[in-house]
Amino acid sequence: DSGVTQTPKHLITATGQRVTLRCSPRSGDLSVYWYQQSLDQGLQFLIQYYNGEERAKGNILERFSAQQFPDLHSELNLSSLELGDSALYFCASSVEDFSTGELFFGEGSRLTVL
Amino acid sequence: GQQVMQIPQYQHVQEGEDFTTYCNSSTTLSNIQWYKQRPGGHPVFLIQLVKSGEVKKQKRLTFQFGEAKKNSSLHITATQTTDVGTYFCAGPGRDDKIIFGKGTRLHILP
């Protein structure tokens, strides 16, 4: 158990819909990272938050948005969903920044868009 | 753009054989991390290398960071079925983006 909690674990929805994925970082971790993993693909970095503020941005689509709340949990919002958005979405957390130590990954949220 | 390339993409080895995966960056990395993802699981941190030419060992796993800090390798001696999974390297890129390689998927043949 990494201490990072992601909900929901599985989500099936239709094209055009909007979903919200939630992540609770490990106790004490200030940084939250979101990654997308498609079938047979690596981990695509989407976005990082540190203590409530956006820290770094990867190849995140404009249809996607995220935020980190004062209690440090984070939400990833995916809108106008397309079939290609079907993937496993991981949240990870760390004490500070990536460069200072390991990332702790949650178990992921598997999104299926039909 | 900045990339982290991992080779090979897939590797099948007989149980007991050695295995090596290589990670190459187009730019110098301040550090590199390695993660393992079991089938159906989530990535789990293995190690972080920071110094040029650094070598670290964890039982049967040996990790190296190149002198130029642009490449790294993970070597597993005498593989076991528990080594099955995908091994990722990751490093901080420009603009603080975290870049993961596509991973090397290791299959162990009994």
XYZ file of C-alpha atoms in Angstrom:
224
model
C 0.000 0.000 0.000
C 1.621 3.224 -1.229
C -0.636 5.455 0.851
C -1.975 7.196 -2.262
C -5.699 6.713 -2.766
C -7.425 7.047 -6.099
C -11.126 6.891 -6.822
C -12.909 5.518 -8.685
C -10.927 2.409 -9.549
C -12.976 1.784 -12.656
C -15.173 4.079 -14.689
C -17.132 3.412 -17.855
C -18.711 6.305 -19.684
C -19.756 7.463 -23.120
C -18.133 9.788 -25.608
C -18.853 13.432 -24.979
C -19.254 12.962 -21.248
C -17.251 14.462 -18.410
C -15.639 12.628 -15.509
C -13.689 13.565 -12.419
C -10.908 11.441 -10.992
C -9.849 11.987 -7.421
C -6.539 11.492 -5.689
C -5.557 11.708 -2.038
C -1.785 11.885 -1.622
C 0.220 10.257 1.119
C 0.017 12.039 4.431
C 2.579 14.824 4.409
C 3.220 14.815 0.668
C 2.869 18.221 -0.947
C 3.289 17.284 -4.610
C 0.709 15.498 -6.722
C 1.357 14.247 -10.237
C -1.063 12.905 -12.825
C -0.067 10.388 -15.483
C -1.918 8.713 -18.328
C -1.034 5.161 -19.344
C -2.624 3.776 -22.485
C -2.414 0.150 -23.548
C 1.192 -0.835 -24.140
C 2.271 2.736 -23.614
C 4.509 4.320 -21.112
C 3.570 6.871 -18.526
C 2.596 10.172 -20.083
C 3.071 13.031 -17.677
C 0.034 15.283 -17.564
C 0.479 17.784 -14.763
C 2.035 18.380 -11.357
C 0.804 20.423 -8.407
C 2.821 21.467 -5.402
C 1.066 22.708 -2.309
C -1.942 23.864 -4.269
C -0.188 25.484 -7.190
C 0.500 24.187 -10.659
C 4.177 23.282 -10.866
C 4.729 21.669 -14.239
C 2.641 20.796 -17.238
C 3.072 17.987 -19.698
C 1.067 16.987 -22.741
C -2.270 17.624 -21.119
C -5.150 18.226 -23.498
C -7.178 21.404 -23.230
C -10.218 19.214 -22.515
C -8.473 18.084 -19.335
C -7.991 20.178 -16.246
C -6.806 19.556 -12.739
C -6.478 21.248 -9.416
C -5.102 20.632 -5.966
C -7.201 21.678 -3.025
C -6.134 23.177 0.335
C -6.301 19.733 1.944
C -3.847 18.635 -0.803
C -6.144 16.185 -2.519
C -6.319 16.606 -6.265
C -8.900 16.127 -8.972
C -8.411 15.521 -12.666
C -11.341 16.572 -14.813
C -11.733 15.044 -18.255
C -14.395 16.535 -20.500
C -15.801 15.970 -23.994
C -14.448 12.463 -23.714
C -13.272 10.632 -26.800
C -12.607 6.952 -27.375
C -8.890 7.649 -27.293
C -9.118 8.912 -23.739
C -9.624 5.358 -22.546
C -6.607 4.676 -20.372
C -5.320 4.071 -16.913
C -4.840 7.331 -15.033
C -2.327 7.306 -12.221
C -1.844 9.787 -9.500
C 1.455 9.938 -7.663
C 2.676 11.992 -4.747
C 5.983 12.994 -3.256
C 7.161 14.985 -0.289
C 8.554 17.825 -2.353
C 9.635 17.808 -5.947
C 10.385 14.837 -8.152
C 14.079 15.598 -8.147
C 14.327 15.163 -4.401
C 12.913 11.685 -4.065
C 10.635 8.934 -5.124
C 7.105 9.106 -6.418
C 4.459 7.035 -4.685
C 1.809 5.876 -7.136
C -1.813 5.096 -6.464
C -3.458 2.028 -7.938
C -4.913 4.029 -10.786
C -8.322 4.794 -12.211
C -9.194 2.806 -15.311
C -11.347 4.874 -17.643
C -13.231 3.227 -20.477
C -14.967 5.482 -22.985
C -17.550 3.740 -25.158
C 11.721 17.809 -27.817
C 13.393 16.202 -24.883
C 13.092 12.437 -24.824
C 14.008 9.478 -22.709
C 14.426 6.359 -24.784
C 14.390 2.883 -23.350
C 15.549 -0.269 -25.074
C 14.570 -2.934 -25.603
C 10.810 -2.480 -25.568
C 10.287 -6.177 -24.809
C 12.588 -8.883 -23.533
C 11.964 -12.579 -23.095
C 14.511 -14.491 -21.049
C 14.736 -17.954 -19.632
C 14.511 -18.081 -15.882
C 18.026 -17.853 -14.538
C 19.358 -15.743 -17.417
C 20.501 -12.178 -16.987
C 18.548 -9.142 -18.207
C 19.541 -5.570 -18.979
C 17.496 -2.547 -19.947
C 18.991 0.719 -21.132
C 17.787 4.267 -20.785
C 19.088 7.154 -22.893
C 18.244 10.818 -22.577
C 18.706 13.485 -25.213
C 19.824 15.881 -22.497
C 21.755 15.713 -19.253
C 19.679 14.605 -16.284
C 20.176 15.860 -12.748
C 19.065 12.453 -11.530
C 17.382 9.330 -12.791
C 14.893 7.048 -11.136
C 13.850 3.487 -11.897
C 10.405 2.018 -11.313
C 8.901 -1.431 -11.688
C 5.296 -2.065 -12.645
C 3.987 -5.586 -12.183
C 1.258 -6.740 -14.592
C -1.987 -5.132 -13.487
C -0.206 -3.062 -10.875
C 1.123 0.418 -10.394
C 4.691 1.681 -10.719
C 6.814 1.156 -7.644
C 10.004 3.073 -7.010
C 13.199 1.048 -7.108
C 16.044 3.532 -6.858
C 17.336 7.015 -7.594
C 20.794 7.760 -9.009
C 22.255 11.225 -8.718
C 26.006 11.184 -9.217
C 27.872 10.824 -12.478
C 29.083 7.238 -12.884
C 27.127 6.076 -9.861
C 26.527 2.357 -9.410
C 24.051 0.972 -6.905
C 23.078 -2.592 -6.142
C 19.948 -4.094 -4.684
C 20.427 -7.851 -4.320
C 20.346 -9.139 -7.927
C 19.680 -5.682 -9.421
C 22.520 -3.365 -10.470
C 21.817 0.216 -11.506
C 24.280 2.493 -13.292
C 24.233 6.190 -14.159
C 26.478 7.200 -17.040
C 29.415 9.531 -16.704
C 27.684 12.156 -18.821
C 24.428 11.669 -16.886
C 22.576 11.023 -20.122
C 22.183 7.280 -19.864
C 21.470 4.610 -17.330
C 21.066 0.870 -17.143
C 19.397 -1.723 -14.981
C 20.881 -5.201 -14.915
C 19.212 -8.185 -13.267
C 21.345 -11.218 -12.559
C 19.803 -14.693 -12.672
C 16.217 -13.622 -13.293
C 13.363 -15.138 -11.329
C 9.657 -15.279 -12.106
C 9.118 -12.528 -9.563
C 11.081 -10.168 -11.828
C 8.273 -10.146 -14.397
C 6.981 -6.678 -15.140
C 7.762 -3.441 -16.905
C 10.778 -1.432 -15.856
C 10.682 2.327 -16.362
C 13.364 4.936 -16.066
C 12.397 8.537 -15.385
C 14.187 11.820 -15.143
C 13.419 15.499 -14.615
C 13.549 17.377 -17.875
C 13.489 20.985 -18.843
C 10.789 23.133 -17.279
C 10.574 20.586 -14.458
C 8.646 18.142 -16.582
C 9.047 14.567 -15.466
C 9.862 12.314 -18.366
C 9.366 8.576 -18.258
C 10.766 6.162 -20.787
C 8.247 3.842 -22.473
C 9.548 0.997 -20.374
C 10.964 -2.453 -20.998
C 8.538 -5.320 -20.529
C 10.275 -8.372 -19.129
C 8.842 -11.848 -19.665
C 10.357 -14.807 -17.889
C 10.145 -18.211 -19.510
C 10.107 -21.019 -16.914
